[in-house]
Short mmCIF file of C-alpha atoms and ligand atoms in Angstrom, two decimals:
data_model
loop_
_atom_site.label_atom_id
_atom_site.label_comp_id
_atom_site.label_asym_id
_atom_site.label_seq_id
_atom_site.Cartn_x
_atom_site.Cartn_y
_atom_site.Cartn_z
CA MET A 375 -28.91 -8.01 2.42
CA GLN A 376 -26.65 -7.18 -0.42
CA GLN A 377 -22.95 -7.75 0.08
CA ILE A 378 -21.27 -5.05 -1.65
CA LEU A 379 -17.99 -6.44 -1.53
CA ARG A 380 -18.98 -10.12 -2.92
CA GLY A 381 -16.44 -11.01 -5.91
CA THR A 382 -13.60 -9.27 -3.93
CA VAL A 383 -10.50 -10.21 -1.86
CA ALA A 384 -9.44 -8.53 1.29
CA LEU A 385 -5.94 -9.13 3.16
CA VAL A 386 -6.18 -8.12 7.21
CA THR A 387 -3.04 -7.81 9.08
CA GLY A 388 -2.97 -8.30 12.68
CA ALA A 389 -6.05 -10.55 12.15
CA SER A 390 -5.72 -12.83 14.98
CA SER A 391 -7.26 -10.36 17.72
CA GLY A 392 -8.65 -7.17 18.60
CA ILE A 393 -9.58 -4.52 15.59
CA GLY A 394 -8.20 -7.17 12.64
CA ALA A 395 -10.25 -9.88 13.88
CA ALA A 396 -13.50 -7.62 13.81
CA THR A 397 -12.70 -5.90 10.82
CA ALA A 398 -11.93 -9.51 8.70
CA THR A 399 -15.50 -10.94 10.01
CA ALA A 400 -17.04 -7.58 9.13
CA LEU A 401 -15.85 -7.90 5.61
CA ALA A 402 -16.39 -11.33 5.48
CA ALA A 403 -19.93 -10.89 5.99
CA GLN A 404 -19.89 -8.02 3.26
CA GLY A 405 -18.98 -10.99 0.58
CA ALA A 406 -15.20 -10.52 0.72
CA ALA A 407 -13.09 -13.40 0.59
CA VAL A 408 -10.57 -12.60 3.27
CA ALA A 409 -6.98 -13.45 4.11
CA LEU A 410 -5.98 -13.33 8.01
CA ALA A 411 -2.35 -12.60 8.55
CA ALA A 412 -0.72 -12.48 11.96
CA ARG A 413 1.58 -14.69 13.77
CA ARG A 414 -0.70 -16.77 16.06
CA ARG A 415 -2.04 -19.60 14.08
CA ASP A 416 -4.22 -20.98 16.32
CA ARG A 417 -6.21 -17.91 16.73
CA LEU A 418 -6.06 -17.20 12.80
CA ASP A 419 -7.55 -20.74 12.52
CA THR A 420 -10.49 -20.36 15.16
CA LEU A 421 -11.63 -17.35 13.16
CA ALA A 422 -11.45 -18.68 9.82
CA ALA A 423 -13.49 -21.42 10.86
CA GLU A 424 -16.01 -18.92 12.22
CA ILE A 425 -16.16 -16.91 8.98
CA LYS A 426 -16.38 -20.50 6.86
CA ASP A 427 -19.27 -21.55 9.37
CA GLN A 428 -20.92 -18.16 8.24
CA GLY A 429 -20.71 -18.89 5.04
CA GLY A 430 -17.55 -17.15 4.06
CA SER A 431 -14.46 -17.87 2.50
CA ALA A 432 -11.41 -17.30 4.92
CA LEU A 433 -7.49 -18.15 4.09
CA VAL A 434 -4.86 -18.14 6.87
CA LEU A 435 -1.17 -16.76 6.53
CA GLU A 436 0.57 -17.47 9.37
CA CYS A 437 3.36 -14.75 9.18
CA ASP A 438 5.57 -11.99 10.99
CA VAL A 439 5.11 -8.75 8.86
CA THR A 440 8.40 -7.22 10.55
CA ASP A 441 10.26 -9.69 8.00
CA GLN A 442 10.14 -8.28 4.67
CA GLN A 443 9.84 -11.60 2.60
CA GLN A 444 7.10 -12.82 5.07
CA ALA A 445 5.19 -9.78 4.09
CA ALA A 446 5.24 -10.28 0.21
CA ALA A 447 4.66 -14.01 0.84
CA ALA A 448 1.38 -13.06 2.36
CA VAL A 449 0.47 -10.62 -0.33
CA ASP A 450 1.54 -13.16 -3.10
CA ARG A 451 -0.10 -15.90 -1.20
CA THR A 452 -3.77 -13.99 -1.00
CA VAL A 453 -3.42 -13.37 -4.76
CA THR A 454 -2.59 -16.72 -5.76
CA GLU A 455 -4.94 -18.38 -3.53
CA LEU A 456 -7.90 -16.06 -3.89
CA GLY A 457 -7.12 -15.01 -7.16
CA ARG A 458 -7.05 -11.05 -6.35
CA LEU A 459 -6.34 -8.23 -3.72
CA ASP A 460 -8.69 -5.32 -3.80
CA THR A 461 -8.16 -4.34 -0.36
CA LEU A 462 -5.66 -4.33 2.19
CA ILE A 463 -5.88 -3.41 6.30
CA ASN A 464 -2.82 -2.25 7.39
CA ASN A 465 -3.64 -3.25 10.64
CA ALA A 466 -0.49 -5.08 13.06
CA GLY A 467 0.73 -2.40 15.23
CA VAL A 468 2.01 -2.44 18.82
CA MET A 469 1.94 0.35 21.54
CA LEU A 470 4.79 0.21 24.20
CA LEU A 471 4.47 3.18 26.34
CA GLY A 472 6.57 4.77 29.30
CA PRO A 473 9.28 7.83 29.75
CA ALA A 474 11.66 8.00 27.12
CA ALA A 475 14.88 8.16 29.81
CA GLY A 476 15.76 4.73 30.10
CA ALA A 477 13.20 2.95 27.95
CA PRO A 478 14.11 -0.42 27.03
CA LEU A 479 15.41 0.27 23.17
CA ASP A 480 13.98 -3.04 22.01
CA GLU A 481 10.47 -1.46 22.30
CA TRP A 482 11.11 1.60 20.08
CA GLN A 483 12.85 -1.16 18.11
CA GLN A 484 9.54 -3.21 17.82
CA MET A 485 7.17 -0.32 17.22
CA VAL A 486 9.32 1.00 14.20
CA GLU A 487 9.94 -2.72 12.79
CA LEU A 488 5.73 -3.31 12.90
CA ASN A 489 3.95 0.03 13.05
CA VAL A 490 6.33 1.40 10.24
CA LEU A 491 8.27 -1.45 8.32
CA GLY A 492 5.81 -4.08 8.64
CA LEU A 493 2.83 -1.54 6.97
CA LEU A 494 5.12 -0.09 4.38
CA TYR A 495 6.53 -3.93 3.34
CA CYS A 496 2.49 -4.68 3.19
CA ALA A 497 1.91 -1.44 1.26
CA HIS A 498 4.59 -2.34 -1.03
CA ALA A 499 3.86 -5.66 -2.13
CA ALA A 500 0.33 -5.02 -2.23
CA VAL A 501 -0.02 -1.61 -4.61
CA PRO A 502 0.37 -3.20 -8.15
CA HIS A 503 -2.41 -5.72 -7.15
CA LEU A 504 -4.58 -3.01 -6.07
CA LEU A 505 -3.85 -1.05 -9.01
CA ARG A 506 -4.84 -4.16 -11.13
CA ALA A 507 -8.11 -4.52 -9.13
CA ALA A 508 -9.07 -1.62 -9.15
CA ALA A 509 -8.96 -1.47 -13.18
CA ASP A 510 -11.32 -4.24 -12.98
CA GLU A 511 -14.47 -5.73 -12.17
CA PRO A 512 -16.62 -5.91 -9.82
CA ARG A 513 -15.90 -2.42 -8.35
CA GLN A 514 -12.99 -0.80 -10.50
CA VAL A 515 -12.08 0.54 -6.96
CA ALA A 516 -9.34 -0.54 -4.32
CA ASP A 517 -8.48 0.55 -1.05
CA MET A 518 -5.70 0.53 1.15
CA VAL A 519 -6.58 1.08 4.81
CA ASN A 520 -3.90 2.05 7.24
CA ILE A 521 -4.58 2.14 10.99
CA SER A 522 -3.20 4.89 12.69
CA SER A 523 -4.40 6.37 16.15
CA VAL A 524 -5.61 9.44 17.99
CA ALA A 525 -1.50 9.41 18.75
CA GLY A 526 -1.14 9.66 15.15
CA ARG A 527 -2.24 13.42 15.52
CA ALA A 528 -1.15 14.51 19.06
CA ALA A 529 1.86 13.34 21.06
CA ARG A 530 1.67 13.09 24.88
CA ASN A 531 4.04 12.68 27.70
CA GLY A 532 4.79 8.80 27.54
CA ASN A 533 4.01 8.09 24.17
CA GLY A 534 6.98 9.53 22.10
CA VAL A 535 8.03 6.52 19.82
CA TYR A 536 4.44 5.12 19.23
CA ALA A 537 3.20 8.73 18.09
CA LEU A 538 6.17 8.67 15.98
CA THR A 539 5.37 5.66 14.33
CA LYS A 540 1.45 6.38 13.89
CA PHE A 541 2.51 10.16 12.66
CA GLY A 542 4.90 8.22 10.16
CA VAL A 543 1.70 6.32 8.99
CA GLY A 544 -0.35 9.36 8.32
CA ALA A 545 2.31 11.05 6.43
CA PHE A 546 2.83 7.83 4.02
CA SER A 547 -1.15 7.51 3.51
CA GLU A 548 -1.54 10.91 2.27
CA SER A 549 1.44 11.17 0.08
CA LEU A 550 0.53 7.70 -1.43
CA ARG A 551 -3.50 8.68 -1.58
CA GLN A 552 -2.30 11.91 -3.90
CA GLU A 553 -0.25 9.32 -6.11
CA LEU A 554 -3.02 6.88 -6.50
CA ALA A 555 -6.03 8.88 -6.70
CA ARG A 556 -6.41 9.04 -10.37
CA GLN A 557 -5.73 5.30 -10.43
CA TYR A 558 -9.31 4.61 -8.18
CA VAL A 559 -6.83 3.11 -5.37
CA ARG A 560 -8.54 4.83 -2.02
CA VAL A 561 -5.66 5.55 0.40
CA SER A 562 -7.42 5.85 3.89
CA LEU A 563 -6.33 6.76 7.32
CA VAL A 564 -8.12 5.42 10.41
CA GLU A 565 -7.35 7.03 14.01
CA PRO A 566 -9.22 5.24 16.90
CA GLY A 567 -9.12 6.48 20.15
CA ALA A 568 -9.16 3.90 23.06
CA THR A 569 -10.67 0.56 22.05
CA ALA A 570 -10.62 -2.44 24.29
CA THR A 571 -8.16 -4.82 22.82
CA GLU A 572 -5.28 -6.90 23.66
CA LEU A 573 -2.67 -3.97 22.84
CA ALA A 574 -1.90 -2.10 25.95
CA SER A 575 -1.58 -5.78 27.70
CA HIS A 576 1.99 -6.17 26.06
CA ASN A 577 3.14 -3.18 28.28
CA ARG A 578 5.78 -3.96 31.25
CA PRO A 579 3.77 -4.19 34.55
CA GLU A 580 5.18 -0.78 35.69
CA VAL A 581 4.06 1.15 32.74
CA LEU A 582 0.42 -0.68 32.83
CA ALA A 583 0.05 0.21 36.60
CA ALA A 584 0.72 4.06 35.36
CA ILE A 585 -1.41 3.93 32.62
CA ARG A 586 -4.45 1.77 34.14
CA ASN A 587 -6.12 5.04 35.07
CA GLN A 588 -5.50 7.05 31.95
CA PHE A 589 -8.41 5.06 29.66
CA GLY A 590 -11.86 5.59 30.92
CA GLN A 591 -14.65 5.01 28.50
CA ARG A 592 -13.59 2.31 25.39
CA MET A 593 -14.99 1.42 22.29
CA ALA A 594 -15.57 -2.17 20.94
CA ALA A 595 -12.94 -3.62 18.60
CA GLY A 596 -16.51 -3.92 16.59
CA ASP A 597 -16.97 0.13 16.61
CA ILE A 598 -13.84 0.66 14.44
CA ALA A 599 -14.37 -2.44 12.36
CA ASP A 600 -17.83 -0.58 11.26
CA ALA A 601 -16.05 2.56 10.41
CA ILE A 602 -13.20 0.61 8.09
CA THR A 603 -16.16 -1.46 6.68
CA TYR A 604 -17.98 2.02 5.61
CA ILE A 605 -14.88 3.45 4.14
CA VAL A 606 -14.52 0.15 1.89
CA THR A 607 -18.01 0.07 0.66
CA ARG A 608 -18.33 3.57 -0.21
CA PRO A 609 -19.10 3.99 -4.08
CA ARG A 610 -16.42 4.26 -6.51
CA HIS A 611 -16.54 8.35 -6.63
CA VAL A 612 -16.11 8.51 -2.65
CA ALA A 613 -13.18 8.30 -0.86
CA VAL A 614 -12.83 8.76 2.79
CA ASN A 615 -9.58 9.60 3.40
CA GLU A 616 -9.30 10.40 7.00
CA MET A 617 -11.56 9.31 9.91
CA LEU A 618 -10.58 10.06 13.40
CA ILE A 619 -12.90 8.07 16.45
CA ARG A 620 -12.84 8.39 19.56
CA PRO A 621 -15.50 6.79 22.40
CA THR A 622 -17.57 9.70 23.39
CA GLU A 623 -15.99 10.63 26.83
CA GLN A 624 -12.53 10.80 25.54
CA GLU A 625 -11.17 14.42 25.56
CA ARG A 626 -7.87 14.13 24.25
N1 NAP B 920 -6.81 -0.53 21.05
C1 NAP B 920 -6.59 0.90 20.74
O1 NAP B 920 -6.78 1.26 21.90
C2 NAP B 920 -5.95 1.25 19.82
C3 NAP B 920 -6.16 2.73 19.31
C4 NAP B 920 -5.29 3.23 18.38
C5 NAP B 920 -4.86 2.72 17.29
N2 NAP B 920 -4.82 1.16 17.39
C6 NAP B 920 -4.20 0.49 16.59
O2 NAP B 920 -5.15 -0.42 15.86
C7 NAP B 920 -4.28 -1.92 15.45
C8 NAP B 920 -4.69 -2.72 15.99
O3 NAP B 920 -4.55 -2.85 17.05
P1 NAP B 920 -5.73 -3.87 18.36
O4 NAP B 920 -5.96 -2.30 19.18
O5 NAP B 920 -6.68 -4.57 17.76
O6 NAP B 920 -4.58 -4.46 19.27
P2 NAP B 920 -3.88 -6.01 19.32
O7 NAP B 920 -5.23 -6.81 20.04
O8 NAP B 920 -2.91 -6.17 20.45
O9 NAP B 920 -3.88 -6.50 17.88
C9 NAP B 920 -2.36 -6.31 17.21
C10 NAP B 920 -2.51 -7.44 15.93
O10 NAP B 920 -1.27 -7.33 15.78
C11 NAP B 920 -0.53 -8.86 15.54
N3 NAP B 920 0.75 -8.52 14.85
C12 NAP B 920 1.40 -8.10 16.20
N4 NAP B 920 2.86 -8.33 15.96
C13 NAP B 920 2.75 -8.81 14.47
C14 NAP B 920 3.77 -9.35 13.59
N5 NAP B 920 4.93 -8.90 13.92
N6 NAP B 920 3.16 -9.76 12.22
C15 NAP B 920 2.05 -9.80 11.97
N7 NAP B 920 1.09 -9.22 13.20
C16 NAP B 920 1.27 -9.16 14.08
C17 NAP B 920 -1.20 -9.57 16.48
O11 NAP B 920 -1.33 -10.92 15.96
P3 NAP B 920 -0.01 -11.76 16.45
O12 NAP B 920 0.28 -11.12 18.07
O13 NAP B 920 -1.01 -13.13 16.75
O14 NAP B 920 0.99 -11.82 15.40
C18 NAP B 920 -2.52 -8.96 16.40
O15 NAP B 920 -3.20 -9.90 15.84
C19 NAP B 920 -2.41 -1.16 15.88
O16 NAP B 920 -2.01 -0.77 14.88
C20 NAP B 920 -2.87 -0.03 17.08
O17 NAP B 920 -1.79 0.68 17.05
C21 NAP B 920 -5.45 0.72 18.25
#
């Protein structure tokens, strides 16, 4: 099989579980050397070992991307140790649901710090390297894929601050897409529906009990990884700007 991403380097944030882990594996299978960023080092070590067992190349970056210096250092280490940066998958995120009235403020802060600021810190540090990669062989194009959500398109009762963060990701992505388009850095937005990962498990027990029946059919993390892989393996003249993906039975 031809490996379309051979000779390129991808950084995946939130690579220790769910969509990020599946995406890192999928990009490595396409020949990209992958930098794996998240806080849980043991998970990253296990994933890196799996990728290496399959003939791939992986770098473990234990970091908290809500800390601007750690986010910038993750990008710097990727470039220093793997040589370049062609693809940033801005995936790390948290979803804490429930009524706004009486919500713990630290949950709101956590979502804004990770889903918005963490994504921005990584984007800011990565853009100069993506511009360099886009001007260079082997592909002369670079990619930033920002992971939003169905909640980035429609706010619902009980997801206000999560939706706020994902609407923001959509706005930033579209603006940056326009800014970088002529330099062949493609900025894409992926908006998954319900996907079986650890995401919901971080909610308070009372919220978990309330939302348990909301989620019917769910996709697998690999389904979203497929979509991301499709986006970053398009030929240079094709940019998939936005992709909304739901499980077939999910109505809204
Ligand atoms: N699952 C869904 O139904 C769904 C639907 C729509 C959108 N999404 C979006 O998809 C993205 C991935 O979520 P997921 O579903 O795969 O959930 P997940 O399994 O909970 O993965 C979240 C990832 O983010 C990482 N992370 C959390 N805090 C971090 C921090 N401060 N610094 C660095 N990494 C951090 C976690 O690793 P550590 O804990 O090891 O740091 C983990 O690897 C999120 O942006 C989410 O909003 C998911």
